Short mmCIF file of C-alpha atoms in Angstrom, two decimals:
data_model
loop_
_atom_site.label_atom_id
_atom_site.label_comp_id
_atom_site.label_asym_id
_atom_site.label_seq_id
_atom_site.Cartn_x
_atom_site.Cartn_y
_atom_site.Cartn_z
CA UNK A 1 56.07 21.77 71.50
CA UNK A 2 53.38 22.20 70.38
CA UNK A 3 51.42 19.46 69.27
CA UNK A 4 50.38 18.75 65.47
CA UNK A 5 52.48 19.25 62.94
CA UNK A 6 49.77 19.25 60.01
CA UNK A 7 51.60 19.88 57.21
CA UNK A 8 49.84 21.76 53.08
CA UNK A 9 50.26 22.03 49.44
CA UNK A 10 51.14 25.42 48.54
CA UNK A 11 50.30 26.67 45.06
CA UNK A 12 52.44 29.35 42.80
CA UNK A 13 50.01 31.37 41.35
CA UNK A 14 47.02 31.22 44.03
CA UNK A 15 46.49 31.02 47.84
CA UNK A 16 45.20 28.62 49.35
CA UNK A 17 42.78 28.74 52.74
CA UNK A 18 42.63 26.78 55.79
CA UNK A 19 42.15 26.49 59.07
CA UNK A 20 44.69 27.09 62.39
CA UNK A 21 43.85 25.56 65.27
CA UNK A 22 45.85 27.38 68.15
CA UNK A 23 48.10 26.26 70.44
CA UNK A 24 48.59 24.11 67.20
CA UNK A 25 51.87 24.20 63.87
CA UNK A 26 51.24 24.02 60.55
CA UNK A 27 53.68 22.97 57.54
CA UNK A 28 54.10 24.03 53.71
CA UNK A 29 56.46 23.08 51.64
CA UNK A 30 58.46 26.02 50.13
CA UNK A 31 60.77 23.34 48.15
CA UNK A 32 58.06 21.78 46.21
CA UNK A 33 55.40 25.05 45.40
CA UNK A 34 58.47 27.01 43.37
CA UNK A 35 57.63 28.15 40.51
CA UNK A 36 60.51 26.80 37.47
CA UNK A 37 63.68 29.06 37.70
CA UNK A 38 63.70 30.39 41.53
CA UNK A 39 66.06 30.09 43.33
CA UNK A 40 65.36 31.87 46.89
CA UNK A 41 62.36 33.05 48.24
CA UNK A 42 61.07 35.84 51.04
CA UNK A 43 57.84 35.32 53.77
CA UNK A 44 55.09 39.05 54.41
CA UNK A 45 52.70 38.01 57.02
CA UNK A 46 50.50 39.61 59.01
CA UNK A 47 51.14 40.07 63.12
CA UNK A 48 48.52 36.86 64.19
CA UNK A 49 50.32 34.43 63.07
CA UNK A 50 53.81 33.47 64.05
CA UNK A 51 56.53 32.02 61.01
CA UNK A 52 59.37 30.16 61.07
CA UNK A 53 61.12 29.49 57.98
CA UNK A 54 62.63 25.00 58.70
CA UNK A 55 65.84 24.19 56.51
CA UNK A 56 67.47 21.04 56.01
CA UNK A 57 64.75 19.70 58.40
CA UNK A 58 66.92 21.48 61.84
CA UNK A 59 67.59 25.11 61.23
CA UNK A 60 64.75 27.24 62.81
CA UNK A 61 64.96 30.75 61.84
CA UNK A 62 62.07 33.33 62.23
CA UNK A 63 61.44 34.90 59.42
CA UNK A 64 61.64 38.38 59.56
CA UNK A 65 59.93 40.34 56.64
CA UNK A 66 62.70 41.69 53.97
CA UNK A 67 65.09 38.44 54.03
CA UNK A 68 65.67 36.33 51.37
CA UNK A 69 66.29 32.47 51.70
CA UNK A 70 68.45 29.82 49.80
CA UNK A 71 64.98 27.59 47.83
CA UNK A 72 67.15 24.06 49.33
CA UNK A 73 64.76 21.06 48.78
CA UNK A 74 63.69 19.76 52.60
CA UNK A 75 62.33 23.53 53.31
CA UNK A 76 58.83 24.43 54.61
CA UNK A 77 57.20 26.85 56.44
CA UNK A 78 56.55 26.24 59.76
CA UNK A 79 53.76 29.46 61.52
CA UNK A 80 50.41 28.95 64.17
CA UNK A 81 48.73 31.54 65.93
CA UNK A 82 48.13 32.29 69.12
CA UNK A 83 44.27 34.47 69.23
CA UNK A 84 41.17 33.36 67.10
CA UNK A 85 40.37 34.91 64.29
CA UNK A 86 37.15 37.43 64.44
CA UNK A 87 36.49 36.93 60.58
CA UNK A 88 37.80 33.85 58.53
CA UNK A 89 40.53 34.86 56.62
CA UNK A 90 41.21 37.24 58.11
CA UNK A 91 45.60 36.69 58.49
CA UNK A 92 47.94 35.61 55.37
CA UNK A 93 51.16 34.18 54.58
CA UNK A 94 52.44 35.56 51.19
CA UNK A 95 55.63 34.11 49.87
CA UNK A 96 57.27 35.46 47.40
CA UNK A 97 59.92 33.19 45.00
CA UNK A 98 62.82 35.08 42.80
CA UNK A 99 65.07 34.26 40.21
CA UNK A 100 68.45 33.65 39.91
CA UNK A 101 68.77 37.71 39.61
CA UNK A 102 66.96 38.84 42.23
CA UNK A 103 63.21 39.21 40.11
CA UNK A 104 60.85 38.51 41.43
CA UNK A 105 58.92 35.72 39.54
CA UNK A 106 55.81 34.75 41.75
CA UNK A 107 53.97 34.64 44.61
CA UNK A 108 52.11 31.53 46.70
CA UNK A 109 50.21 32.56 49.56
CA UNK A 110 47.79 31.26 52.58
CA UNK A 111 45.06 33.25 54.38
CA UNK A 112 43.89 31.26 57.71
CA UNK A 113 41.71 31.46 60.54
CA UNK A 114 42.53 30.77 63.89
CA UNK A 115 40.44 29.00 66.04
CA UNK A 116 39.98 27.20 69.64
CA UNK A 117 39.68 23.91 70.62
CA UNK A 118 39.73 22.40 73.94
CA UNK A 119 37.62 19.37 75.71
CA UNK A 120 37.59 19.83 79.02
CA UNK A 121 37.40 17.30 82.44
CA UNK A 122 38.19 17.79 85.72
CA UNK A 123 41.74 16.31 85.58
CA UNK A 124 43.23 18.06 89.48
CA UNK A 125 39.98 15.90 90.84
CA UNK A 126 39.66 19.87 92.52
CA UNK A 127 36.28 20.06 91.57
CA UNK A 128 36.61 22.73 88.85
CA UNK A 129 36.89 21.67 84.93
CA UNK A 130 40.08 23.01 84.33
CA UNK A 131 40.91 24.82 81.07
CA UNK A 132 43.03 22.64 78.61
CA UNK A 133 45.17 20.56 81.78
CA UNK A 134 47.95 18.97 80.54
CA UNK A 135 47.01 16.10 81.76
CA UNK A 136 43.82 16.02 80.52
CA UNK A 137 44.06 11.98 78.53
CA UNK A 138 46.35 10.15 81.24
CA UNK A 139 44.84 9.09 83.86
CA UNK A 140 47.36 7.96 87.17
CA UNK A 141 46.23 6.61 90.23
CA UNK A 142 46.43 8.63 94.13
CA UNK A 143 46.49 11.81 95.83
CA UNK A 144 48.31 12.80 94.21
CA UNK A 145 47.84 11.29 90.70
CA UNK A 146 45.62 12.82 87.84
CA UNK A 147 42.38 12.25 85.94
CA UNK A 148 38.56 12.90 85.98
CA UNK A 149 36.96 9.92 87.63
CA UNK A 150 33.21 9.01 86.40
CA UNK A 151 30.29 7.83 88.64
CA UNK A 152 28.38 4.21 86.75
CA UNK A 153 24.83 5.12 87.04
CA UNK A 154 23.43 2.58 89.15
CA UNK A 155 21.35 3.90 91.26
CA UNK A 156 17.89 4.99 90.43
CA UNK A 157 16.41 8.80 90.81
CA UNK A 158 13.52 8.32 89.36
CA UNK A 159 10.66 5.24 90.49
CA UNK A 160 8.80 4.81 88.05
CA UNK A 161 11.83 3.49 85.73
CA UNK A 162 12.54 -0.04 85.59
CA UNK A 163 16.27 -0.15 85.82
CA UNK A 164 19.50 1.16 86.95
CA UNK A 165 20.28 5.03 85.60
CA UNK A 166 22.76 3.83 83.39
CA UNK A 167 20.21 2.04 81.47
CA UNK A 168 19.04 4.88 80.28
CA UNK A 169 18.88 7.53 77.76
CA UNK A 170 16.89 10.01 79.55
CA UNK A 171 17.78 12.35 82.36
CA UNK A 172 14.81 12.55 85.15
CA UNK A 173 15.66 14.37 86.72
CA UNK A 174 19.18 17.18 88.89
CA UNK A 175 19.62 14.07 91.23
CA UNK A 176 20.64 12.58 88.04
CA UNK A 177 22.62 15.54 86.79
CA UNK A 178 24.52 15.78 90.53
CA UNK A 179 25.43 12.45 89.79
CA UNK A 180 27.61 12.52 86.03
CA UNK A 181 31.02 14.13 85.97
CA UNK A 182 31.44 17.24 83.91
CA UNK A 183 33.11 18.11 81.14
CA UNK A 184 33.37 21.45 78.92
CA UNK A 185 34.25 22.22 75.27
CA UNK A 186 35.36 25.76 74.27
CA UNK A 187 35.10 27.14 71.13
CA UNK A 188 36.91 30.51 70.05
CA UNK A 189 36.28 31.59 66.39
CA UNK A 190 34.83 33.79 63.88
CA UNK A 191 31.44 33.48 63.54
CA UNK A 192 31.10 31.07 61.17
CA UNK A 193 33.21 27.95 60.81
CA UNK A 194 34.58 28.09 57.00
CA UNK A 195 32.81 25.76 53.69
CA UNK A 196 34.29 22.36 54.14
CA UNK A 197 34.64 22.18 58.14
CA UNK A 198 33.17 20.50 60.94
CA UNK A 199 33.21 19.70 64.96
CA UNK A 200 32.86 16.26 66.02
CA UNK A 201 32.48 14.87 69.41
CA UNK A 202 32.95 11.49 69.20
CA UNK A 203 34.30 7.97 71.09
CA UNK A 204 35.40 4.34 70.16
CA UNK A 205 33.34 2.08 69.03
CA UNK A 206 34.55 0.21 71.79
CA UNK A 207 33.43 2.77 74.26
CA UNK A 208 30.11 2.50 73.48
CA UNK A 209 28.63 0.28 76.23
CA UNK A 210 31.30 1.56 79.22
CA UNK A 211 30.64 5.42 78.45
CA UNK A 212 26.64 7.59 77.94
CA UNK A 213 27.47 11.52 77.31
CA UNK A 214 24.45 14.32 77.47
CA UNK A 215 24.45 17.71 76.19
CA UNK A 216 22.66 20.16 78.42
CA UNK A 217 20.49 21.69 75.38
CA UNK A 218 19.09 24.41 77.48
CA UNK A 219 20.62 24.07 80.52
CA UNK A 220 17.78 26.71 81.72
CA UNK A 221 14.65 24.76 80.40
CA UNK A 222 13.66 20.92 82.17
CA UNK A 223 14.39 17.77 80.64
CA UNK A 224 16.72 19.74 78.09
CA UNK A 225 19.24 17.09 78.42
CA UNK A 226 19.76 15.48 75.32
CA UNK A 227 21.94 11.52 75.67
CA UNK A 228 24.90 12.53 73.00
CA UNK A 229 27.10 9.82 72.78
CA UNK A 230 27.34 6.13 73.94
CA UNK A 231 24.79 3.17 73.27
CA UNK A 232 24.36 2.97 70.10
CA UNK A 233 25.31 6.33 69.45
CA UNK A 234 29.83 6.60 68.77
CA UNK A 235 29.53 10.80 67.71
CA UNK A 236 28.17 13.66 67.48
CA UNK A 237 28.58 17.07 65.67
CA UNK A 238 28.52 20.39 67.66
CA UNK A 239 26.49 23.64 66.56
CA UNK A 240 28.55 25.43 66.08
CA UNK A 241 27.53 29.08 67.31
CA UNK A 242 30.52 31.08 66.83
CA UNK A 243 32.14 33.81 69.61
CA UNK A 244 34.06 32.51 72.74
CA UNK A 245 31.02 29.31 73.91
CA UNK A 246 31.28 26.64 76.23
CA UNK A 247 28.96 23.77 75.38
CA UNK A 248 28.39 21.93 78.95
CA UNK A 249 28.39 18.14 78.84
CA UNK A 250 28.08 15.60 81.32
CA UNK A 251 29.16 12.36 81.58
CA UNK A 252 28.57 8.84 83.26
CA UNK A 253 29.54 5.98 83.36
CA UNK A 254 27.50 2.39 82.28
CA UNK A 255 29.45 -0.17 83.89
CA UNK A 256 32.54 -1.06 86.65
CA UNK A 257 35.28 -2.84 85.76
CA UNK A 258 35.51 -6.03 84.44
CA UNK A 259 37.66 -8.84 83.53
CA UNK A 260 37.05 -6.98 79.80
CA UNK A 261 37.55 -2.89 80.56
CA UNK A 262 39.91 -1.43 82.30
CA UNK A 263 37.54 0.87 83.35
CA UNK A 264 39.56 3.81 80.99
CA UNK A 265 37.31 5.54 78.41
CA UNK A 266 38.09 8.28 76.39
CA UNK A 267 35.82 10.96 74.41
CA UNK A 268 37.65 13.66 71.51
CA UNK A 269 36.74 16.22 70.81
CA UNK A 270 37.94 16.57 66.42
CA UNK A 271 37.17 19.49 63.51
CA UNK A 272 36.78 18.04 60.62
CA UNK A 273 38.39 19.62 57.32
CA UNK A 274 36.97 17.83 53.64
CA UNK A 275 40.99 18.86 51.27
CA UNK A 276 39.03 17.19 48.62
CA UNK A 277 35.39 16.89 46.63
CA UNK A 278 34.09 14.29 47.29
CA UNK A 279 36.85 12.30 49.40
CA UNK A 280 35.36 12.05 53.02
CA UNK A 281 36.12 14.74 55.89
CA UNK A 282 40.09 13.64 57.26
CA UNK A 283 40.59 15.08 60.98
CA UNK A 284 42.85 17.91 61.04
CA UNK A 285 42.41 17.90 64.73
CA UNK A 286 41.64 16.47 67.74
CA UNK A 287 41.46 16.67 71.10
CA UNK A 288 41.03 14.00 74.23
CA UNK A 289 39.80 13.75 77.73
CA UNK A 290 39.94 10.07 79.14
CA UNK A 291 38.06 9.41 82.89
CA UNK A 292 39.43 6.74 84.37
CA UNK A 293 35.43 4.98 86.04
CA UNK A 294 35.41 4.80 89.69
CA UNK A 295 35.52 1.09 90.83
CA UNK A 296 33.16 -0.52 93.19
CA UNK A 297 34.58 -0.24 97.03
CA UNK A 298 33.46 -2.80 99.41
CA UNK A 299 33.20 -1.78 103.74
CA UNK A 300 34.53 -3.41 106.30
CA UNK A 301 32.02 -4.64 109.80
CA UNK A 302 34.90 -2.20 111.71
CA UNK A 303 33.44 0.85 110.29
CA UNK A 304 30.20 2.24 112.19
CA UNK A 305 26.68 0.27 111.40
CA UNK A 306 24.79 2.82 109.76
CA UNK A 307 20.58 0.51 109.04
CA UNK A 308 21.50 -3.67 110.22
CA UNK A 309 19.29 -5.81 108.25
CA UNK A 310 17.32 -8.27 108.77
CA UNK A 311 15.06 -11.18 108.21
CA UNK A 312 12.23 -11.97 109.84
CA UNK A 313 11.17 -15.04 109.79
CA UNK A 314 8.27 -17.45 112.22
CA UNK A 315 10.53 -18.54 113.90
CA UNK A 316 12.67 -15.86 115.32
CA UNK A 317 11.21 -13.88 117.14
CA UNK A 318 12.53 -13.65 120.21
CA UNK A 319 15.94 -12.95 118.28
CA UNK A 320 14.34 -10.15 116.12
CA UNK A 321 13.84 -8.08 120.00
CA UNK A 322 16.41 -9.18 121.00
CA UNK A 323 18.78 -7.19 117.18
CA UNK A 324 16.41 -4.29 118.41
CA UNK A 325 17.76 -3.44 121.63
CA UNK A 326 21.27 -3.96 120.29
CA UNK A 327 20.45 -1.63 117.50
CA UNK A 328 19.05 1.30 119.45
CA UNK A 329 21.73 0.93 121.57
CA UNK A 330 24.64 1.15 118.74
CA UNK A 331 21.93 4.20 117.10
CA UNK A 332 21.45 2.83 113.69
CA UNK A 333 18.27 1.99 112.47
CA UNK A 334 16.75 -2.05 111.44
CA UNK A 335 15.74 -2.50 108.87
CA UNK A 336 13.59 -6.02 108.89
CA UNK A 337 12.89 -8.29 105.68
CA UNK A 338 9.78 -9.73 105.46
CA UNK A 339 8.39 -13.01 104.18
CA UNK A 340 6.77 -11.32 101.18
CA UNK A 341 10.30 -10.17 100.75
CA UNK A 342 13.06 -13.38 102.07
CA UNK A 343 9.93 -16.07 100.81
CA UNK A 344 11.15 -17.99 103.26
CA UNK A 345 15.52 -17.04 102.98
CA UNK A 346 17.42 -15.43 105.75
CA UNK A 347 21.20 -16.00 104.44
CA UNK A 348 20.55 -12.32 104.35
CA UNK A 349 24.52 -11.97 104.34
CA UNK A 350 24.99 -14.39 101.42
CA UNK A 351 22.61 -12.90 99.15
CA UNK A 352 24.34 -9.08 99.35
CA UNK A 353 27.53 -7.56 99.68
CA UNK A 354 27.43 -3.87 100.80
CA UNK A 355 30.43 -1.70 99.10
CA UNK A 356 30.31 2.26 97.70
CA UNK A 357 31.33 4.27 94.69
CA UNK A 358 33.07 7.39 95.12
CA UNK A 359 33.70 10.77 92.54
CA UNK A 360 35.07 14.29 94.44
CA UNK A 361 31.54 14.96 92.73
CA UNK A 362 29.35 12.41 94.46
CA UNK A 363 29.49 8.76 96.87
CA UNK A 364 26.24 6.11 96.75
CA UNK A 365 26.48 3.53 98.43
CA UNK A 366 25.98 0.59 95.71
CA UNK A 367 24.64 -3.17 96.81
CA UNK A 368 26.63 -6.90 95.26
CA UNK A 369 23.92 -8.78 94.64
CA UNK A 370 25.77 -12.76 94.63
CA UNK A 371 24.75 -15.25 91.86
CA UNK A 372 22.85 -17.22 94.56
CA UNK A 373 19.58 -16.46 94.09
CA UNK A 374 18.02 -18.29 96.81
CA UNK A 375 14.88 -16.42 97.94
CA UNK A 376 16.05 -13.42 98.85
CA UNK A 377 16.37 -12.74 95.07
CA UNK A 378 14.14 -10.23 95.37
CA UNK A 379 15.76 -7.85 97.73
CA UNK A 380 18.40 -5.61 95.89
CA UNK A 381 16.67 -4.37 93.92
CA UNK A 382 12.88 -4.30 96.00
CA UNK A 383 14.17 -2.84 98.81
CA UNK A 384 17.92 -1.37 98.66
CA UNK A 385 18.32 0.16 94.96
CA UNK A 386 17.01 4.29 94.40
CA UNK A 387 17.96 7.37 94.39
CA UNK A 388 21.00 7.32 96.95
CA UNK A 389 21.28 3.81 96.38
CA UNK A 390 23.36 1.68 93.77
CA UNK A 391 22.69 -1.89 92.00
CA UNK A 392 24.96 -3.33 90.68
CA UNK A 393 25.42 -8.28 89.71
CA UNK A 394 27.44 -10.38 88.16
CA UNK A 395 26.05 -14.02 87.30
CA UNK A 396 27.48 -16.65 85.33
CA UNK A 397 26.89 -17.71 81.75
CA UNK A 398 28.28 -21.49 81.98
CA UNK A 399 29.09 -21.64 85.17
CA UNK A 400 26.95 -24.12 87.78
CA UNK A 401 26.26 -21.84 90.79
CA UNK A 402 28.22 -23.68 93.97
CA UNK A 403 27.91 -22.71 97.40
CA UNK A 404 31.76 -20.69 97.21
CA UNK A 405 29.44 -17.79 95.07
CA UNK A 406 27.77 -17.28 98.34
CA UNK A 407 28.89 -13.91 99.73
CA UNK A 408 29.07 -15.68 102.88
CA UNK A 409 32.34 -16.38 101.54
CA UNK A 410 33.30 -12.21 100.33
CA UNK A 411 35.11 -10.19 102.91
CA UNK A 412 36.52 -7.23 103.61
CA UNK A 413 39.79 -6.65 106.06
CA UNK A 414 40.57 -2.48 107.46
CA UNK A 415 43.01 -1.10 106.39
CA UNK A 416 46.46 -2.81 106.04
CA UNK A 417 50.08 -2.22 105.84
CA UNK A 418 51.43 -5.38 104.16
CA UNK A 419 55.64 -5.90 103.00
CA UNK A 420 55.86 -2.01 103.48
CA UNK A 421 52.43 -1.86 100.92
CA UNK A 422 49.51 0.50 101.83
CA UNK A 423 46.05 -0.86 101.39
CA UNK A 424 44.38 2.41 102.62
CA UNK A 425 40.62 0.55 101.88
CA UNK A 426 41.29 -3.07 103.48
CA UNK A 427 41.73 -5.84 101.11
CA UNK A 428 39.27 -7.84 99.68
CA UNK A 429 39.28 -11.94 101.11
CA UNK A 430 37.58 -14.59 98.86
CA UNK A 431 36.86 -18.84 100.26
CA UNK A 432 38.78 -20.46 97.53
CA UNK A 433 40.54 -24.23 97.10
CA UNK A 434 43.90 -25.16 96.89
CA UNK A 435 45.71 -23.56 93.55
CA UNK A 436 45.92 -27.90 93.16
CA UNK A 437 43.14 -29.03 93.75
CA UNK A 438 39.83 -29.78 91.76
CA UNK A 439 37.97 -29.02 94.75
CA UNK A 440 35.41 -24.89 95.17
CA UNK A 441 36.40 -21.78 93.64
CA UNK A 442 34.21 -18.69 93.30
CA UNK A 443 32.76 -18.25 90.56
CA UNK A 444 35.23 -16.46 87.73
CA UNK A 445 32.42 -13.49 86.93
CA UNK A 446 32.77 -12.05 90.22
CA UNK A 447 36.11 -13.15 91.53
CA UNK A 448 37.24 -11.13 87.93
CA UNK A 449 35.09 -8.09 88.68
CA UNK A 450 36.83 -7.71 92.48
CA UNK A 451 40.76 -8.29 91.27
CA UNK A 452 39.69 -5.10 88.26
CA UNK A 453 38.76 -2.59 90.76
CA UNK A 454 42.48 -2.14 91.61
CA UNK A 455 42.34 -1.63 95.36
CA UNK A 456 41.21 -3.64 97.18
CA UNK A 457 43.73 -6.19 95.60
CA UNK A 458 42.54 -10.19 97.03
CA UNK A 459 43.06 -12.60 98.75
CA UNK A 460 42.50 -15.61 97.93
CA UNK A 461 42.14 -17.98 101.19
CA UNK A 462 41.94 -22.52 101.60
CA UNK A 463 38.05 -22.58 102.85
CA UNK A 464 37.12 -25.84 100.84
CA UNK A 465 37.79 -27.64 103.61
CA UNK A 466 34.82 -26.57 104.83
CA UNK A 467 31.18 -28.58 104.11
CA UNK A 468 29.09 -24.80 103.48
CA UNK A 469 32.85 -23.16 102.02
CA UNK A 470 32.75 -19.79 103.73
CA UNK A 471 35.56 -17.31 104.71
CA UNK A 472 32.91 -16.13 107.03
CA UNK A 473 32.94 -19.07 109.37
CA UNK A 474 36.41 -19.18 110.57
CA UNK A 475 38.20 -15.75 109.97
CA UNK A 476 36.01 -11.90 110.87
CA UNK A 477 37.13 -8.10 112.04
CA UNK A 478 36.17 -6.43 115.73
CA UNK A 479 36.64 -2.85 116.57
CA UNK A 480 40.00 -2.14 119.00
CA UNK A 481 40.77 1.30 120.89
CA UNK A 482 44.78 0.73 120.08
CA UNK A 483 46.94 2.44 117.51
CA UNK A 484 45.74 -0.71 115.40
CA UNK A 485 42.48 -0.30 115.33
CA UNK A 486 41.28 -3.22 114.40
CA UNK A 487 41.38 -7.17 115.44
CA UNK A 488 41.35 -10.09 113.31
CA UNK A 489 39.39 -13.06 114.72
CA UNK A 490 39.95 -16.58 113.76
CA UNK A 491 38.00 -19.85 114.47
CA UNK A 492 40.83 -22.46 116.15
CA UNK A 493 38.94 -26.21 115.70
CA UNK A 494 42.84 -27.54 118.37
CA UNK A 495 41.04 -25.06 120.76
CA UNK A 496 37.28 -25.84 119.73
CA UNK A 497 38.10 -29.82 120.58
CA UNK A 498 40.40 -28.67 123.50
CA UNK A 499 36.96 -27.55 125.11
CA UNK A 500 34.98 -29.94 124.25
CA UNK A 501 37.62 -32.58 125.27
CA UNK A 502 37.89 -30.49 128.82
CA UNK A 503 33.78 -30.60 128.63
CA UNK A 504 33.71 -34.95 128.52
CA UNK A 505 36.57 -34.83 130.71
CA UNK A 506 34.06 -33.22 133.08
CA UNK A 507 31.26 -35.58 132.77
CA UNK A 508 29.77 -33.38 129.52
CA UNK A 509 27.87 -34.84 126.32
CA UNK A 510 28.02 -38.74 125.79
#
């Protein structure tokens, strides 16, 4: 079924002009355009137009040359075009009206210009922008799902930029472009658009802080990528050059999903036409694509290590030496955080959480900065944020920061299956209090952020019984060589007391 059913108002004794978008239907009211005394009509049309006569809203019969049709209320013509025009008004449909005795009374006609328009994305996630994918305006999860993916530009390609790329309307270098998703506007038509028509790319007002679009005005010249949508820009007028053309755009996400943002954004292209002088143009055709912003995904500590971060303090020289020997044996790299960065704060695990974001065309690690903000507050931005490392933070506006907001209270399991449901990226673990108590909980803005990512459904565990209250105080995961590939280790206070009592019987302690 072809989309769209725009209706034209025919006028007997006149010929109107209209633009017909390939792949859509356009209707014309025959009965309302008939002159007085007309009882039947006939239709002629050029080869580039397909015409159907629809009677009583039901029977659809092909309109052949020379055929006559009774003029009845509700009778309409429905026509479509399958090839773009090479010139304006190069196709036409003529309706002839006849009296009771078969004498011609008058004619009504419409000159048609065919134009092809398709806004395209990588809806099947194979790295190629296919033409007019039927699933481009919807999104489903999974390996067999469909829908294009956006990365949040939360890394920083330029060392001179003050913030993440998503806060900038400029493209500094080719690395910026590699992070973005491709979008192509394909247009085919005559050398010029008929007067009164315009093509506009636009986004909903609710998406201006969620998506940014750049236009490759001249991809062969550096710095010719122009910011056209996002932030304060709701629409962009597309320059029409005629013939068959492909306009290349690059799209980036501006923020990760959260409690007010599902992760889905839509971009539209509309063909606007002026119906009457003095009235603003209105859309006669709109094509839509949908992207989902890739979530932040937390990595479990059972994965092979790449870098090990440690704070260098005045009193832990021997500890760092032992860690360095261990890191060398593991074949990874030790990164020390010295005093001018840590400012006397040794609790790296509480300050940051490591994860990544992924799309078919690119992936990179992203550090989540906790709202704790101790002496290590500057570490994520100064030491981690860069061309291949992203940064995201969530700060509560009105809630006070508590111990459970530290990221020792944030862990993630390896891949698990629970009650038949698979979690291929594991499940996030958060320390919390009993729902019925007035105990401590992780601040809502961070919890909402973690739930909104959707791919690592969080589990809240009772940790408020501990003084510090962190989940990493009683549970962790270690690699295993069997089919399960991991073990969950849990601290046991009962086992600890048992050991203490045994030592006490041996005469240890007081």
